[in-house]
Amino acid sequence: MARVSGKTDADRQLRQLGEEIRVRRKSVGLSQEALAADAGIDRSHMGKIERGERNVTLLNVIKIAAALQCKASEILAEAGM
Amino acid sequence: MARVSGKTDADRQLRQLGEEIRVRRKSVGLSQEALAADAGIDRSHMGKIERGERNVTLLNVIKIAAALQCKASEILAEAGM
């Protein structure tokens, strides 16, 4: 099987992060809209982050983690990064 | 004391991340140029990341961590995030 290209690794990592954010959001009973508002992030951008469609910035990961009452490092660790 | 503005928190967090990357880079004996090359990041961009002047993206943090033979979550945790 040909070496998986960097692009595919990156897509997988972004999807894993988005999935972890979604799991944590649901576990604290927040809607995507409420999480976006609490984190100070545009709602549609938040949706793209959860779907792994955006190479999210560190500051946004930190704001999302704070809104989910956890640390950015915990989200990344749980997402395997 | 007036509430520290978000901007100042963000600046501090980016500087902390940059400092942690620098400490780890030096501990593995890499020059900034070598780390940038290993991580596939432009050298001057790497310098700005280490100085906390860039809101680094998740994928770049992951590439830097891989080049430093550690996990992105470990860098963030050590940097207090």
mmCIF file with all atom_site columns, C-alpha atoms in Angstrom:
data_model
loop_
_atom_site.group_PDB
_atom_site.id
_atom_site.type_symbol
_atom_site.label_atom_id
_atom_site.label_alt_id
_atom_site.label_comp_id
_atom_site.label_asym_id
_atom_site.label_entity_id
_atom_site.label_seq_id
_atom_site.pdbx_PDB_ins_code
_atom_site.Cartn_x
_atom_site.Cartn_y
_atom_site.Cartn_z
_atom_site.occupancy
_atom_site.B_iso_or_equiv
_atom_site.pdbx_formal_charge
_atom_site.auth_seq_id
_atom_site.auth_comp_id
_atom_site.auth_asym_id
_atom_site.auth_atom_id
_atom_site.pdbx_PDB_model_num
ATOM 1   C CA . MET A 1 1  ? 0.000   0.000  0.000  1.00 0.00 ? 1  MET A CA 1
ATOM 2   C CA . ALA A 1 2  ? 1.462   3.356  -1.022 1.00 0.00 ? 2  ALA A CA 1
ATOM 3   C CA . ARG A 1 3  ? 2.714   5.528  1.843  1.00 0.00 ? 3  ARG A CA 1
ATOM 4   C CA . VAL A 1 4  ? -0.221  7.457  3.216  1.00 0.00 ? 4  VAL A CA 1
ATOM 5   C CA . SER A 1 5  ? 0.397   11.049 2.152  1.00 0.00 ? 5  SER A CA 1
ATOM 6   C CA . GLY A 1 6  ? 0.841   13.820 4.748  1.00 0.00 ? 6  GLY A CA 1
ATOM 7   C CA . LYS A 1 7  ? -2.430  15.310 3.548  1.00 0.00 ? 7  LYS A CA 1
ATOM 8   C CA . THR A 1 8  ? -4.334  12.172 4.647  1.00 0.00 ? 8  THR A CA 1
ATOM 9   C CA . ASP A 1 9  ? -2.607  12.111 8.053  1.00 0.00 ? 9  ASP A CA 1
ATOM 10  C CA . ALA A 1 10 ? -3.507  15.762 8.527  1.00 0.00 ? 10 ALA A CA 1
ATOM 11  C CA . ASP A 1 11 ? -7.133  15.174 7.575  1.00 0.00 ? 11 ASP A CA 1
ATOM 12  C CA . ARG A 1 12 ? -7.337  12.257 9.993  1.00 0.00 ? 12 ARG A CA 1
ATOM 13  C CA . GLN A 1 13 ? -5.810  14.301 12.827 1.00 0.00 ? 13 GLN A CA 1
ATOM 14  C CA . LEU A 1 14 ? -8.208  17.192 12.269 1.00 0.00 ? 14 LEU A CA 1
ATOM 15  C CA . ARG A 1 15 ? -11.180 14.796 12.180 1.00 0.00 ? 15 ARG A CA 1
ATOM 16  C CA . GLN A 1 16 ? -9.991  13.121 15.394 1.00 0.00 ? 16 GLN A CA 1
ATOM 17  C CA . LEU A 1 17 ? -9.731  16.487 17.121 1.00 0.00 ? 17 LEU A CA 1
ATOM 18  C CA . GLY A 1 18 ? -13.167 17.540 15.897 1.00 0.00 ? 18 GLY A CA 1
ATOM 19  C CA . GLU A 1 19 ? -14.679 14.261 17.056 1.00 0.00 ? 19 GLU A CA 1
ATOM 20  C CA . GLU A 1 20 ? -13.121 14.621 20.519 1.00 0.00 ? 20 GLU A CA 1
ATOM 21  C CA . ILE A 1 21 ? -14.492 18.166 20.813 1.00 0.00 ? 21 ILE A CA 1
ATOM 22  C CA . ARG A 1 22 ? -17.954 16.894 19.785 1.00 0.00 ? 22 ARG A CA 1
ATOM 23  C CA . VAL A 1 23 ? -17.856 14.029 22.309 1.00 0.00 ? 23 VAL A CA 1
ATOM 24  C CA . ARG A 1 24 ? -16.873 16.418 25.111 1.00 0.00 ? 24 ARG A CA 1
ATOM 25  C CA . ARG A 1 25 ? -19.460 19.011 24.019 1.00 0.00 ? 25 ARG A CA 1
ATOM 26  C CA . LYS A 1 26 ? -22.239 16.413 24.188 1.00 0.00 ? 26 LYS A CA 1
ATOM 27  C CA . SER A 1 27 ? -20.996 15.071 27.504 1.00 0.00 ? 27 SER A CA 1
ATOM 28  C CA . VAL A 1 28 ? -21.457 18.518 29.066 1.00 0.00 ? 28 VAL A CA 1
ATOM 29  C CA . GLY A 1 29 ? -24.826 18.932 27.300 1.00 0.00 ? 29 GLY A CA 1
ATOM 30  C CA . LEU A 1 30 ? -23.909 21.896 25.136 1.00 0.00 ? 30 LEU A CA 1
ATOM 31  C CA . SER A 1 31 ? -25.298 22.541 21.673 1.00 0.00 ? 31 SER A CA 1
ATOM 32  C CA . GLN A 1 32 ? -22.783 23.452 18.968 1.00 0.00 ? 32 GLN A CA 1
ATOM 33  C CA . GLU A 1 33 ? -24.253 26.956 19.007 1.00 0.00 ? 33 GLU A CA 1
ATOM 34  C CA . ALA A 1 34 ? -23.796 27.296 22.789 1.00 0.00 ? 34 ALA A CA 1
ATOM 35  C CA . LEU A 1 35 ? -20.215 26.006 22.642 1.00 0.00 ? 35 LEU A CA 1
ATOM 36  C CA . ALA A 1 36 ? -19.405 28.449 19.815 1.00 0.00 ? 36 ALA A CA 1
ATOM 37  C CA . ALA A 1 37 ? -20.880 31.324 21.842 1.00 0.00 ? 37 ALA A CA 1
ATOM 38  C CA . ASP A 1 38 ? -19.050 30.319 25.039 1.00 0.00 ? 38 ASP A CA 1
ATOM 39  C CA . ALA A 1 39 ? -15.759 29.962 23.149 1.00 0.00 ? 39 ALA A CA 1
ATOM 40  C CA . GLY A 1 40 ? -16.253 33.195 21.208 1.00 0.00 ? 40 GLY A CA 1
ATOM 41  C CA . ILE A 1 41 ? -16.036 31.387 17.902 1.00 0.00 ? 41 ILE A CA 1
ATOM 42  C CA . ASP A 1 42 ? -18.336 31.813 14.897 1.00 0.00 ? 42 ASP A CA 1
ATOM 43  C CA . ARG A 1 43 ? -20.955 29.047 14.901 1.00 0.00 ? 43 ARG A CA 1
ATOM 44  C CA . SER A 1 44 ? -20.340 27.861 11.350 1.00 0.00 ? 44 SER A CA 1
ATOM 45  C CA . HIS A 1 45 ? -16.577 27.871 11.960 1.00 0.00 ? 45 HIS A CA 1
ATOM 46  C CA . MET A 1 46 ? -17.249 25.755 15.038 1.00 0.00 ? 46 MET A CA 1
ATOM 47  C CA . GLY A 1 47 ? -19.162 23.266 12.894 1.00 0.00 ? 47 GLY A CA 1
ATOM 48  C CA . LYS A 1 48 ? -16.265 23.031 10.455 1.00 0.00 ? 48 LYS A CA 1
ATOM 49  C CA . ILE A 1 49 ? -13.826 22.484 13.355 1.00 0.00 ? 49 ILE A CA 1
ATOM 50  C CA . GLU A 1 50 ? -15.978 19.634 14.681 1.00 0.00 ? 50 GLU A CA 1
ATOM 51  C CA . ARG A 1 51 ? -16.119 18.083 11.184 1.00 0.00 ? 51 ARG A CA 1
ATOM 52  C CA . GLY A 1 52 ? -12.329 18.324 10.912 1.00 0.00 ? 52 GLY A CA 1
ATOM 53  C CA . GLU A 1 53 ? -12.553 20.751 8.009  1.00 0.00 ? 53 GLU A CA 1
ATOM 54  C CA . ARG A 1 54 ? -10.399 23.464 9.558  1.00 0.00 ? 54 ARG A CA 1
ATOM 55  C CA . ASN A 1 55 ? -6.729  23.485 10.667 1.00 0.00 ? 55 ASN A CA 1
ATOM 56  C CA . VAL A 1 56 ? -7.756  24.997 13.976 1.00 0.00 ? 56 VAL A CA 1
ATOM 57  C CA . THR A 1 57 ? -5.413  27.466 15.685 1.00 0.00 ? 57 THR A CA 1
ATOM 58  C CA . LEU A 1 58 ? -3.927  26.967 19.133 1.00 0.00 ? 58 LEU A CA 1
ATOM 59  C CA . LEU A 1 59 ? -5.849  29.914 20.609 1.00 0.00 ? 59 LEU A CA 1
ATOM 60  C CA . ASN A 1 60 ? -9.155  28.525 19.331 1.00 0.00 ? 60 ASN A CA 1
ATOM 61  C CA . VAL A 1 61 ? -8.374  25.083 20.792 1.00 0.00 ? 61 VAL A CA 1
ATOM 62  C CA . ILE A 1 62 ? -7.622  26.811 24.127 1.00 0.00 ? 62 ILE A CA 1
ATOM 63  C CA . LYS A 1 63 ? -10.895 28.794 23.989 1.00 0.00 ? 63 LYS A CA 1
ATOM 64  C CA . ILE A 1 64 ? -12.892 25.664 23.105 1.00 0.00 ? 64 ILE A CA 1
ATOM 65  C CA . ALA A 1 65 ? -11.223 23.727 25.938 1.00 0.00 ? 65 ALA A CA 1
ATOM 66  C CA . ALA A 1 66 ? -12.028 26.496 28.418 1.00 0.00 ? 66 ALA A CA 1
ATOM 67  C CA . ALA A 1 67 ? -15.676 26.452 27.290 1.00 0.00 ? 67 ALA A CA 1
ATOM 68  C CA . LEU A 1 68 ? -15.663 22.659 27.809 1.00 0.00 ? 68 LEU A CA 1
ATOM 69  C CA . GLN A 1 69 ? -14.051 23.126 31.258 1.00 0.00 ? 69 GLN A CA 1
ATOM 70  C CA . CYS A 1 70 ? -10.945 21.146 30.381 1.00 0.00 ? 70 CYS A CA 1
ATOM 71  C CA . LYS A 1 71 ? -7.415  21.779 29.070 1.00 0.00 ? 71 LYS A CA 1
ATOM 72  C CA . ALA A 1 72 ? -6.372  21.940 25.425 1.00 0.00 ? 72 ALA A CA 1
ATOM 73  C CA . SER A 1 73 ? -3.671  19.348 26.169 1.00 0.00 ? 73 SER A CA 1
ATOM 74  C CA . GLU A 1 74 ? -6.343  16.950 27.507 1.00 0.00 ? 74 GLU A CA 1
ATOM 75  C CA . ILE A 1 75 ? -8.374  17.244 24.302 1.00 0.00 ? 75 ILE A CA 1
ATOM 76  C CA . LEU A 1 76 ? -5.292  16.611 22.163 1.00 0.00 ? 76 LEU A CA 1
ATOM 77  C CA . ALA A 1 77 ? -4.122  13.713 24.331 1.00 0.00 ? 77 ALA A CA 1
ATOM 78  C CA . GLU A 1 78 ? -7.538  12.046 24.162 1.00 0.00 ? 78 GLU A CA 1
ATOM 79  C CA . ALA A 1 79 ? -7.568  12.589 20.394 1.00 0.00 ? 79 ALA A CA 1
ATOM 80  C CA . GLY A 1 80 ? -4.260  10.742 20.200 1.00 0.00 ? 80 GLY A CA 1
ATOM 81  C CA . MET A 1 81 ? -1.997  13.710 19.536 1.00 0.00 ? 81 MET A CA 1
ATOM 82  C CA . MET B 1 1  ? -6.477  45.836 38.664 1.00 0.00 ? 1  MET B CA 1
ATOM 83  C CA . ALA B 1 2  ? -8.496  45.971 35.423 1.00 0.00 ? 2  ALA B CA 1
ATOM 84  C CA . ARG B 1 3  ? -9.402  42.555 33.975 1.00 0.00 ? 3  ARG B CA 1
ATOM 85  C CA . VAL B 1 4  ? -6.516  41.375 31.872 1.00 0.00 ? 4  VAL B CA 1
ATOM 86  C CA . SER B 1 5  ? -7.786  41.545 28.297 1.00 0.00 ? 5  SER B CA 1
ATOM 87  C CA . GLY B 1 6  ? -8.113  38.337 26.220 1.00 0.00 ? 6  GLY B CA 1
ATOM 88  C CA . LYS B 1 7  ? -5.389  39.691 23.943 1.00 0.00 ? 7  LYS B CA 1
ATOM 89  C CA . THR B 1 8  ? -2.849  39.635 26.824 1.00 0.00 ? 8  THR B CA 1
ATOM 90  C CA . ASP B 1 9  ? -3.832  36.085 27.814 1.00 0.00 ? 9  ASP B CA 1
ATOM 91  C CA . ALA B 1 10 ? -3.447  35.002 24.203 1.00 0.00 ? 10 ALA B CA 1
ATOM 92  C CA . ASP B 1 11 ? -0.036  36.649 23.891 1.00 0.00 ? 11 ASP B CA 1
ATOM 93  C CA . ARG B 1 12 ? 1.109   34.976 27.099 1.00 0.00 ? 12 ARG B CA 1
ATOM 94  C CA . GLN B 1 13 ? -0.127  31.551 25.942 1.00 0.00 ? 13 GLN B CA 1
ATOM 95  C CA . LEU B 1 14 ? 1.617   31.854 22.580 1.00 0.00 ? 14 LEU B CA 1
ATOM 96  C CA . ARG B 1 15 ? 4.856   32.938 24.282 1.00 0.00 ? 15 ARG B CA 1
ATOM 97  C CA . GLN B 1 16 ? 4.606   30.006 26.715 1.00 0.00 ? 16 GLN B CA 1
ATOM 98  C CA . LEU B 1 17 ? 4.152   27.575 23.847 1.00 0.00 ? 17 LEU B CA 1
ATOM 99  C CA . GLY B 1 18 ? 7.066   29.101 21.932 1.00 0.00 ? 18 GLY B CA 1
ATOM 100 C CA . GLU B 1 19 ? 9.280   28.913 25.004 1.00 0.00 ? 19 GLU B CA 1
ATOM 101 C CA . GLU B 1 20 ? 8.406   25.256 25.591 1.00 0.00 ? 20 GLU B CA 1
ATOM 102 C CA . ILE B 1 21 ? 9.218   24.434 21.961 1.00 0.00 ? 21 ILE B CA 1
ATOM 103 C CA . ARG B 1 22 ? 12.561  26.242 22.309 1.00 0.00 ? 22 ARG B CA 1
ATOM 104 C CA . VAL B 1 23 ? 13.430  24.417 25.546 1.00 0.00 ? 23 VAL B CA 1
ATOM 105 C CA . ARG B 1 24 ? 12.653  21.050 23.950 1.00 0.00 ? 24 ARG B CA 1
ATOM 106 C CA . ARG B 1 25 ? 14.515  21.952 20.742 1.00 0.00 ? 25 ARG B CA 1
ATOM 107 C CA . LYS B 1 26 ? 17.645  22.823 22.723 1.00 0.00 ? 26 LYS B CA 1
ATOM 108 C CA . SER B 1 27 ? 17.311  19.688 24.864 1.00 0.00 ? 27 SER B CA 1
ATOM 109 C CA . VAL B 1 28 ? 17.517  17.532 21.724 1.00 0.00 ? 28 VAL B CA 1
ATOM 110 C CA . GLY B 1 29 ? 20.349  19.678 20.349 1.00 0.00 ? 29 GLY B CA 1
ATOM 111 C CA . LEU B 1 30 ? 18.571  20.980 17.277 1.00 0.00 ? 30 LEU B CA 1
ATOM 112 C CA . SER B 1 31 ? 19.125  24.406 15.759 1.00 0.00 ? 31 SER B CA 1
ATOM 113 C CA . GLN B 1 32 ? 16.019  26.417 14.883 1.00 0.00 ? 32 GLN B CA 1
ATOM 114 C CA . GLU B 1 33 ? 16.873  25.869 11.231 1.00 0.00 ? 33 GLU B CA 1
ATOM 115 C CA . ALA B 1 34 ? 17.128  22.085 11.678 1.00 0.00 ? 34 ALA B CA 1
ATOM 116 C CA . LEU B 1 35 ? 13.837  21.920 13.598 1.00 0.00 ? 35 LEU B CA 1
ATOM 117 C CA . ALA B 1 36 ? 12.105  23.987 10.904 1.00 0.00 ? 36 ALA B CA 1
ATOM 118 C CA . ALA B 1 37 ? 13.459  21.659 8.208  1.00 0.00 ? 37 ALA B CA 1
ATOM 119 C CA . ASP B 1 38 ? 12.490  18.497 10.114 1.00 0.00 ? 38 ASP B CA 1
ATOM 120 C CA . ALA B 1 39 ? 8.997   19.873 10.778 1.00 0.00 ? 39 ALA B CA 1
ATOM 121 C CA . GLY B 1 40 ? 8.559   21.111 7.205  1.00 0.00 ? 40 GLY B CA 1
ATOM 122 C CA . ILE B 1 41 ? 7.976   24.652 8.388  1.00 0.00 ? 41 ILE B CA 1
ATOM 123 C CA . ASP B 1 42 ? 9.546   27.813 6.970  1.00 0.00 ? 42 ASP B CA 1
ATOM 124 C CA . ARG B 1 43 ? 12.526  28.837 9.115  1.00 0.00 ? 43 ARG B CA 1
ATOM 125 C CA . SER B 1 44 ? 11.415  32.406 9.732  1.00 0.00 ? 44 SER B CA 1
ATOM 126 C CA . HIS B 1 45 ? 7.897   31.210 10.577 1.00 0.00 ? 45 HIS B CA 1
ATOM 127 C CA . MET B 1 46 ? 9.506   28.799 13.047 1.00 0.00 ? 46 MET B CA 1
ATOM 128 C CA . GLY B 1 47 ? 11.341  31.717 14.663 1.00 0.00 ? 47 GLY B CA 1
ATOM 129 C CA . LYS B 1 48 ? 8.090   33.650 15.032 1.00 0.00 ? 48 LYS B CA 1
ATOM 130 C CA . ILE B 1 49 ? 6.394   30.585 16.564 1.00 0.00 ? 49 ILE B CA 1
ATOM 131 C CA . GLU B 1 50 ? 9.209   30.258 19.139 1.00 0.00 ? 50 GLU B CA 1
ATOM 132 C CA . ARG B 1 51 ? 8.903   33.982 19.966 1.00 0.00 ? 51 ARG B CA 1
ATOM 133 C CA . GLY B 1 52 ? 5.141   33.592 20.431 1.00 0.00 ? 52 GLY B CA 1
ATOM 134 C CA . GLU B 1 53 ? 4.397   35.906 17.518 1.00 0.00 ? 53 GLU B CA 1
ATOM 135 C CA . ARG B 1 54 ? 2.179   33.469 15.607 1.00 0.00 ? 54 ARG B CA 1
ATOM 136 C CA . ASN B 1 55 ? -1.144  31.816 16.520 1.00 0.00 ? 55 ASN B CA 1
ATOM 137 C CA . VAL B 1 56 ? 0.246   28.476 15.464 1.00 0.00 ? 56 VAL B CA 1
ATOM 138 C CA . THR B 1 57 ? -2.077  25.920 13.852 1.00 0.00 ? 57 THR B CA 1
ATOM 139 C CA . LEU B 1 58 ? -2.755  22.465 15.253 1.00 0.00 ? 58 LEU B CA 1
ATOM 140 C CA . LEU B 1 59 ? -1.076  20.716 12.309 1.00 0.00 ? 59 LEU B CA 1
ATOM 141 C CA . ASN B 1 60 ? 2.084   22.776 12.757 1.00 0.00 ? 60 ASN B CA 1
ATOM 142 C CA . VAL B 1 61 ? 2.170   21.983 16.500 1.00 0.00 ? 61 VAL B CA 1
ATOM 143 C CA . ILE B 1 62 ? 1.835   18.278 15.580 1.00 0.00 ? 62 ILE B CA 1
ATOM 144 C CA . LYS B 1 63 ? 4.651   18.508 12.999 1.00 0.00 ? 63 LYS B CA 1
ATOM 145 C CA . ILE B 1 64 ? 6.905   20.361 15.470 1.00 0.00 ? 64 ILE B CA 1
ATOM 146 C CA . ALA B 1 65 ? 6.168   17.784 18.177 1.00 0.00 ? 65 ALA B CA 1
ATOM 147 C CA . ALA B 1 66 ? 6.997   14.925 15.791 1.00 0.00 ? 66 ALA B CA 1
ATOM 148 C CA . ALA B 1 67 ? 10.299  16.615 14.907 1.00 0.00 ? 67 ALA B CA 1
ATOM 149 C CA . LEU B 1 68 ? 11.006  16.921 18.651 1.00 0.00 ? 68 LEU B CA 1
ATOM 150 C CA . GLN B 1 69 ? 10.055  13.232 19.148 1.00 0.00 ? 69 GLN B CA 1
ATOM 151 C CA . CYS B 1 70 ? 7.196   14.004 21.523 1.00 0.00 ? 70 CYS B CA 1
ATOM 152 C CA . LYS B 1 71 ? 3.422   14.556 21.383 1.00 0.00 ? 71 LYS B CA 1
ATOM 153 C CA . ALA B 1 72 ? 1.662   17.866 20.768 1.00 0.00 ? 72 ALA B CA 1
ATOM 154 C CA . SER B 1 73 ? -0.382  17.278 23.937 1.00 0.00 ? 73 SER B CA 1
ATOM 155 C CA . GLU B 1 74 ? 2.857   16.925 25.958 1.00 0.00 ? 74 GLU B CA 1
ATOM 156 C CA . ILE B 1 75 ? 4.136   20.282 24.690 1.00 0.00 ? 75 ILE B CA 1
ATOM 157 C CA . LEU B 1 76 ? 0.833   21.968 25.517 1.00 0.00 ? 76 LEU B CA 1
ATOM 158 C CA . ALA B 1 77 ? 0.597   20.326 28.944 1.00 0.00 ? 77 ALA B CA 1
ATOM 159 C CA . GLU B 1 78 ? 4.139   21.396 29.847 1.00 0.00 ? 78 GLU B CA 1
ATOM 160 C CA . ALA B 1 79 ? 3.336   24.917 28.624 1.00 0.00 ? 79 ALA B CA 1
ATOM 161 C CA . GLY B 1 80 ? 0.387   24.961 31.029 1.00 0.00 ? 80 GLY B CA 1
ATOM 162 C CA . MET B 1 81 ? -2.402  24.606 28.471 1.00 0.00 ? 81 MET B CA 1
#
